[in-house]
XYZ file of C-alpha atoms in Angstrom:
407
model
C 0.000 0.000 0.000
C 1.629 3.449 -1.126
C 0.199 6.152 1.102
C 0.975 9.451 0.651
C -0.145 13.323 1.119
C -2.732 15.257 -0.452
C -0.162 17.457 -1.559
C 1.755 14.573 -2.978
C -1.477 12.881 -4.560
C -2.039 16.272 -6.461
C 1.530 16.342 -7.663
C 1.396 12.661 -9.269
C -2.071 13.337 -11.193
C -0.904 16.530 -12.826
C 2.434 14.918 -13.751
C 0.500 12.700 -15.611
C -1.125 15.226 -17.432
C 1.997 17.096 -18.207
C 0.961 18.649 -22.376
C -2.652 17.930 -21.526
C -4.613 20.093 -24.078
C -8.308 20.839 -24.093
C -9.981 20.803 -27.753
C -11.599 23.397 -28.897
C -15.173 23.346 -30.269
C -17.361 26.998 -31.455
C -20.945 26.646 -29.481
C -24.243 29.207 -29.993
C -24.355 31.725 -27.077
C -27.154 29.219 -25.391
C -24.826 26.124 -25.223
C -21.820 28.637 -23.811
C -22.928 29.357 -19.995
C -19.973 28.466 -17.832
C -18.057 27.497 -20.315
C -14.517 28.653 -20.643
C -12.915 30.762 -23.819
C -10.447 28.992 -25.927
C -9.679 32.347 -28.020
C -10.043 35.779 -27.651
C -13.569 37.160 -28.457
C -13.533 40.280 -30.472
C -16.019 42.679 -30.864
C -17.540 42.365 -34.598
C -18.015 46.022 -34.945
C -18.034 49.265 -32.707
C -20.181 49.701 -29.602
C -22.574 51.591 -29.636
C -22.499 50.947 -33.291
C -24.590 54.443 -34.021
C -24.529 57.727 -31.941
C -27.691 57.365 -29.534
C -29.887 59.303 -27.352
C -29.424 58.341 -23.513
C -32.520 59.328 -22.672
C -36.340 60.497 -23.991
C -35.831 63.844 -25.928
C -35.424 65.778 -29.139
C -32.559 66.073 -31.201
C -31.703 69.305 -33.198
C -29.603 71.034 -35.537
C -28.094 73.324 -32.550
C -28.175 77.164 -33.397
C -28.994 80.288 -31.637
C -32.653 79.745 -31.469
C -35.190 78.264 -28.336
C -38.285 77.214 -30.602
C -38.561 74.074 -32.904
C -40.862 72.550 -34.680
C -41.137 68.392 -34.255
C -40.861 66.974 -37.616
C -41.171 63.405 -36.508
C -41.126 61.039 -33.437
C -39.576 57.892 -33.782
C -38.518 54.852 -31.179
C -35.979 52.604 -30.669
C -34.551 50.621 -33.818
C -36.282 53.589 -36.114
C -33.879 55.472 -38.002
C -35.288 58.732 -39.240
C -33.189 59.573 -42.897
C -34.877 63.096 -43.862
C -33.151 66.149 -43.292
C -33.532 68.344 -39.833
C -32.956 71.826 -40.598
C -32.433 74.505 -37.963
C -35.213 75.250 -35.867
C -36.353 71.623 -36.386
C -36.180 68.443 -34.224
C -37.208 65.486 -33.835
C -38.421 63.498 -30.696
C -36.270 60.381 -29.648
C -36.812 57.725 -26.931
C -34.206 56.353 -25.308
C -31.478 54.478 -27.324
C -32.818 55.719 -30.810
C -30.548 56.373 -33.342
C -29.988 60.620 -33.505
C -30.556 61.738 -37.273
C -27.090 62.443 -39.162
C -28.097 66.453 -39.194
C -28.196 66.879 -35.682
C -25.630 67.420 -32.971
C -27.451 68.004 -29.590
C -30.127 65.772 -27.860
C -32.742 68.164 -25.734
C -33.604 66.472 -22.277
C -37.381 66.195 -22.412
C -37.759 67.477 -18.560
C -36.250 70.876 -20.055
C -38.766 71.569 -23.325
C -42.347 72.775 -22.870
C -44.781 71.689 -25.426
C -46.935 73.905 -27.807
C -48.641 72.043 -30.171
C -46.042 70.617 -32.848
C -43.068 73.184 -31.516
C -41.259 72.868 -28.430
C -39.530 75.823 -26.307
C -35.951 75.259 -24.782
C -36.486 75.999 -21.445
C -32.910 75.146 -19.857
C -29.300 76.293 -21.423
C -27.892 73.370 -23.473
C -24.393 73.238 -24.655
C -24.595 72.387 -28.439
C -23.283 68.819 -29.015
C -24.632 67.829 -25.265
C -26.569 64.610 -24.634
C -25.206 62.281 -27.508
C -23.615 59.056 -27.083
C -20.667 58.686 -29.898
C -20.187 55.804 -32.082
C -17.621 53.314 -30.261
C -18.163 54.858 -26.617
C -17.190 51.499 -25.421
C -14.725 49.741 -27.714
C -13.857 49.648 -31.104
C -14.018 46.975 -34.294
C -11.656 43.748 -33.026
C -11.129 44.813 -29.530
C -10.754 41.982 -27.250
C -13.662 41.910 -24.914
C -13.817 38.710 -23.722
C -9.912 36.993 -23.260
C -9.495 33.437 -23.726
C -9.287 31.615 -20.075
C -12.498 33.154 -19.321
C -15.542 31.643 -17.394
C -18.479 32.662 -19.982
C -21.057 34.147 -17.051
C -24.545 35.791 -17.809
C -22.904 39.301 -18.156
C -19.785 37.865 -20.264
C -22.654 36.420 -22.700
C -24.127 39.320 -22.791
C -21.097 41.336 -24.280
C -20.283 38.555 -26.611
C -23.769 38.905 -28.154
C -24.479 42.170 -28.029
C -21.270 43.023 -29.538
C -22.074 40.395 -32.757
C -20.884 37.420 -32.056
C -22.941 34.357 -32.639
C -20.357 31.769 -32.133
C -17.879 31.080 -29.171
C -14.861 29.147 -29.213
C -14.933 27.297 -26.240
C -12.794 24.639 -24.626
C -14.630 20.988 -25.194
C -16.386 19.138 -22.016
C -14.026 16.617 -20.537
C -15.270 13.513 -20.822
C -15.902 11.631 -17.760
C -16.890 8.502 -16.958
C -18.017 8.220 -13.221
C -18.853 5.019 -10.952
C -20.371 3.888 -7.917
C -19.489 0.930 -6.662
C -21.387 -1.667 -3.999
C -24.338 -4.188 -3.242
C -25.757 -2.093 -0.618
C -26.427 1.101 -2.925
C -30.241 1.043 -4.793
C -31.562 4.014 -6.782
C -34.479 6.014 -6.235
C -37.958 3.832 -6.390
C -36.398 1.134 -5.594
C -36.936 -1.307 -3.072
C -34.324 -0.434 -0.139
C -33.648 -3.689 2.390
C -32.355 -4.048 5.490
C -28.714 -3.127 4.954
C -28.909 -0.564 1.928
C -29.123 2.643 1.464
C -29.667 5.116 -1.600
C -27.560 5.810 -4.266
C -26.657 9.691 -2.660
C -23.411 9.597 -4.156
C -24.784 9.457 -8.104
C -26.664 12.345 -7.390
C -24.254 14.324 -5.276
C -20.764 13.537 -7.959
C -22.875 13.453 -11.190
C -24.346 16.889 -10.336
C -20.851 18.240 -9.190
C -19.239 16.900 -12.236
C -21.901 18.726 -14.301
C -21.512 21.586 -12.328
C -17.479 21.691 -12.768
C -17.835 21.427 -17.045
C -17.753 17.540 -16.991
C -19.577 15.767 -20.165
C -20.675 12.675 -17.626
C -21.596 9.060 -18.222
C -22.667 7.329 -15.647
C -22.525 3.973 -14.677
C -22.908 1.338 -11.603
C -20.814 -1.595 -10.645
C -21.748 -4.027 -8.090
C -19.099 -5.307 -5.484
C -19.998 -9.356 -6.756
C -17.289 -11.978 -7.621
C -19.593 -13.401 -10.004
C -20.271 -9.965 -11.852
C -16.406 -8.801 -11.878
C -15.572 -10.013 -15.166
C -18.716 -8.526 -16.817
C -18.198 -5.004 -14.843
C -14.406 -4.895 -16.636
C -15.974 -5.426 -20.040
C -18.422 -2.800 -18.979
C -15.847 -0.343 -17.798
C -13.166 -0.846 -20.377
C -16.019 -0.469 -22.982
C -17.479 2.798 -21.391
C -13.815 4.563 -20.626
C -12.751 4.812 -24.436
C -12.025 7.976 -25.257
C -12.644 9.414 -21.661
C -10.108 12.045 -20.496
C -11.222 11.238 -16.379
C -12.517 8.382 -14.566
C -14.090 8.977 -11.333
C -15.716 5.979 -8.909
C -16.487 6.227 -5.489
C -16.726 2.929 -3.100
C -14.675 -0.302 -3.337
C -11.471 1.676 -3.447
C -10.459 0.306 1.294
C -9.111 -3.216 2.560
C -12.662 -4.909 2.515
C -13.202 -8.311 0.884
C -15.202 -6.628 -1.692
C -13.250 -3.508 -2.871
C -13.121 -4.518 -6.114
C -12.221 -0.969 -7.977
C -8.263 -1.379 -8.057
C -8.550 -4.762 -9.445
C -11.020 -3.159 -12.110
C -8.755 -0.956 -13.439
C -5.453 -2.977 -12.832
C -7.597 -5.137 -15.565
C -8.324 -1.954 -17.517
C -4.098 -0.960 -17.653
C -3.648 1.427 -15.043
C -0.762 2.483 -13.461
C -0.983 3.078 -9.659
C -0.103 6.646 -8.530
C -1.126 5.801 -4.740
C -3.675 4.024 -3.034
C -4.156 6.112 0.189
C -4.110 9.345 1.424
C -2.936 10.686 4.880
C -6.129 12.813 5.158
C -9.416 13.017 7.280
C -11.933 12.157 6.020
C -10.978 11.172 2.584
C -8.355 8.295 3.268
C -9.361 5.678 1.554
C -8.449 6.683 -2.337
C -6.420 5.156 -5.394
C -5.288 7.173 -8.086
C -3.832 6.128 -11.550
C -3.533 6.646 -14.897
C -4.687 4.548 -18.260
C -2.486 5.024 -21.549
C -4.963 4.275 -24.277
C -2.396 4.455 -27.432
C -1.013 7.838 -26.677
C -4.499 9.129 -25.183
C -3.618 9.438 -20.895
C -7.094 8.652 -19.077
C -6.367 9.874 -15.275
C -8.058 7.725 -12.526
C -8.859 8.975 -9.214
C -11.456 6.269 -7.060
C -12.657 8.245 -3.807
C -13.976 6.499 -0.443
C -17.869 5.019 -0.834
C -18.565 7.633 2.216
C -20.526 10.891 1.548
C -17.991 13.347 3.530
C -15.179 11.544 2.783
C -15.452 11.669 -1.235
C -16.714 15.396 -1.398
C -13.474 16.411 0.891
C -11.283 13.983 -1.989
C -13.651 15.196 -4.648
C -12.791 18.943 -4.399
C -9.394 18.565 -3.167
C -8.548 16.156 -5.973
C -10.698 16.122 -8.907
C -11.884 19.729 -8.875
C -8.248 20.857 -10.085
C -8.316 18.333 -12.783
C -11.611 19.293 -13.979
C -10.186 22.963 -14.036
C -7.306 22.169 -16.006
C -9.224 20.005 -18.528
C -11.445 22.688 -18.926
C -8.964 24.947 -20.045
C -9.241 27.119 -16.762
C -6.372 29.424 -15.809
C -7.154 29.342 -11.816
C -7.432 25.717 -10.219
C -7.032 26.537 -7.065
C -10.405 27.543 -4.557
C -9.918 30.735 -2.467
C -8.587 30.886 1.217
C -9.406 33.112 4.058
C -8.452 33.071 7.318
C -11.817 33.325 9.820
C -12.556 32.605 13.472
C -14.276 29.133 14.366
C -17.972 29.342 15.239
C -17.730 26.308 17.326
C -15.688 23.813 18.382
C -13.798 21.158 17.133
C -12.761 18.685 19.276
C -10.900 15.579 17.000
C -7.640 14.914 17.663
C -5.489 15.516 14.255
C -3.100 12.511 13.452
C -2.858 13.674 9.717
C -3.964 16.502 8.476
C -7.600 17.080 8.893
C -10.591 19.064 6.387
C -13.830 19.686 8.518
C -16.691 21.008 6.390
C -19.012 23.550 7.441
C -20.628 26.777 7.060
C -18.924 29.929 6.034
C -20.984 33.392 7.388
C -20.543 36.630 8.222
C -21.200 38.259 11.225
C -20.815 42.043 11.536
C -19.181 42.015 8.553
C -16.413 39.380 9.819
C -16.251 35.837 8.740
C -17.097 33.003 11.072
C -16.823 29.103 9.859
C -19.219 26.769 11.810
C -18.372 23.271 11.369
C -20.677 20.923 11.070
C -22.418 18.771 13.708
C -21.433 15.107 12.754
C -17.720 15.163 11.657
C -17.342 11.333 10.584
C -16.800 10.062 6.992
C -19.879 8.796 6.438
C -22.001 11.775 7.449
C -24.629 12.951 4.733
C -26.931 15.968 5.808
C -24.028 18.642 6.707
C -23.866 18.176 2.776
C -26.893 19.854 2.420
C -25.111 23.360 3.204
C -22.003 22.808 2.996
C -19.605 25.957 1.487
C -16.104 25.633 2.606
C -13.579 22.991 4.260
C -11.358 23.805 7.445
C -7.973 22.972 6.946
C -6.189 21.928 9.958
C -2.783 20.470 10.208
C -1.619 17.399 11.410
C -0.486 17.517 15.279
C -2.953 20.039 15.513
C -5.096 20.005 18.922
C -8.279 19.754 19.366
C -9.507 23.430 18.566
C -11.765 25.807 20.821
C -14.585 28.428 19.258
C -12.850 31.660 18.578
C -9.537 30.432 17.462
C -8.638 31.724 13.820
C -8.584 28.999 11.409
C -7.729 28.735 7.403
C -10.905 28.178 5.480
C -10.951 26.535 1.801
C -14.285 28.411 0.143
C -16.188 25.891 -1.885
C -18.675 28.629 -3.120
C -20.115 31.513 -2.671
C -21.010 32.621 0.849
C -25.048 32.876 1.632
């Protein structure tokens, strides 16, 4: 058995990954959300792309004069093309293109209306009130830089400044596994001695969630089945860049993942890591004719995967992705509560990240063993705390590993 240290585990997987590089595909702005740039996105022409009224108003020909006459009123995506001579204008709304004769935009709090002429009622500087062509960027500037996660607002910009197609790095491919007897699905019949499947639904959505193109499948713990379950595997992990399992990866009788991919090729990186929870873990690696499929098989125990999961897999998933930053944020907080386990190794506690009067406070959560399931629930950041570390009383600062965003 080689065990070794998360920080060790990390370094093998990404040495086996060392000219790892993502393909890129061009998706419609719909299939781009979260996805990450592969090039620089240009804008396709200036924005604004015409000169524009900021707000309701008229647009004139400025000269000396306080009267006009309206020769038209037109709203947004209406161009008016006649002429405006002096003392004429013409009512915009807001964002309408302003006519090519005219140079100043009249707010329409400072005009009072008689009939079809309006009176200036306020002092406007001539060219006032009129948004230039290009305001914001010009034709070709980068708006968007490759490495970037495609948000809402980054979609936004991408459209609205033309572009229709985004060159974005591909989905991983992932193949992920759960392994064991005692795991049934949802509608299923549960006996004495199962429980549900939590795991496909917590590591298939997280997968998902991290850019992961996922296929799913599950693989019993049975001597009789093993054989079948290899042909399975091997048949579903062709052309997979990540394989993920959790369960069947400790010293029982029935851990039967190493053996499944010692059949499959793989080369073992480690098979245990000094960590709590999270121990129990094998990673290696598959050469497929050139093609490096990375292997990482987490603990069959809710808290002890997700600790493994981010710490391990979320990296990977970055990098395949194309991501510049692997790494989750750290702050340093005070401890809501207590924590009272004694640290042989190091030691991630999940919990609650909040903040009170403005300062951040981690509360860990109430049942700290690896197979807890509900802190899940709410769970936003992991404690880190060192090995030799005592047992830990509320108040004392701690370094906090932020999961997501803080509620």
């Amino acid at each position: 058995m080689e065990i070794v240290t998360i920080t060790e585990a990390r370094r093998r997987l990404d040495g086996a990954l060392p000219s790892y590089k993502a393909k890129i595909e061009y998706v419609t702005p719909d299939q781009a959300l979260g996805r990450i740039t592969a090039r620089d996105i240009t804008a396709a022409h200036a924005y604004p792309p015409y000169r524009k009224s900021p707000f309701d108003g008229y647009a004139i020909h400025s000269h000396e004069g306080t009267t006009y006459e309206v020769v038209a009123t037109i709203g947004a995506g209406i161009v008016y093309e006649g002429p405006v001579a002096a003392g004429q204008a013409v009512r915009l709304m807001t964002g309408c293109a302003v006519p090519g004769d005219c140079d100043t935009v009249i707010p329409q709090e400072c005009v009072d209306h008689r009939g079809t002429r309006i009176e200036v009622t306020e002092t406007i500087k001539p060219g006032s009130n009129i948004i230039p062509v290009g305001e914001e960027c010009k034709p070709g500037a980068i708006i968007i830089p490759a490495g970037t996660k495609l948000t809402a607002g980054a979609l936004s910009v991408a459209v609205g400044l033309g572009n229709d197609r985004l060159p974005v790095y591909a989905k991983p491919e992932v193949l992920f596994l759960t392994s064991g007897r005692e795991l049934v699905m949802p509608g299923e019949v549960r006996h004495d001695g199962q429980i549900y499947n939590s795991n496909a639904y917590l590591f298939q959505s997280l997968l998902e969630q991290y850019g992961a193109a996922v296929t799913f499948y599950h693989v019993s713990d049975g001597p009789d089945d093993l054989a079948d379950e290899i042909a399975a595997v091997r048949r579903l992990a062709q052309g997979k860049d990540l394989i993920v399992s959790t369960g069947g990866v400790s010293v029982g009788l029935y851990d039967t993942m190493p053996q499944i991919y010692e059949a499959l090729g793989a080369v073992q990186l480690y098979n245990r890591i000094t960590m709590r929870p999270g121990s129990a873990s094998y990673g290696g690696v598959i050469d497929d004719n050139g093609h490096r499929i990375l292997i990482l098989g987490l603990s069959g125990n809710p808290s002890a995967s997700f600790n493994a999961f981010h710490l391990l897999a979320v990296p990977i998933l970055r990098r395949l992705n194309g991501e510049r930053a692997c790494e989750f944020p750290r702050i340093t907080c005070r401890l809501g509560d207590a924590i009272h386990k004694q640290n042989p190794v190091d030691r991630f506690v999940q919990g609650l990240l909040t903040y009170e009067q403005g300062q951040p406070v981690f509360t860990p959560n109430t049942t700290l063993t690896s197979s807890a399931l509900l802190g899940l629930a709410h769970t936003n950041a992991l404690a880190y705390i060192k090995k030799g570390t005592p047992p830990l009383p509320k108040g004392t600062p701690i370094e906090i590993i932020l999961l997501k965003a803080v509620p």
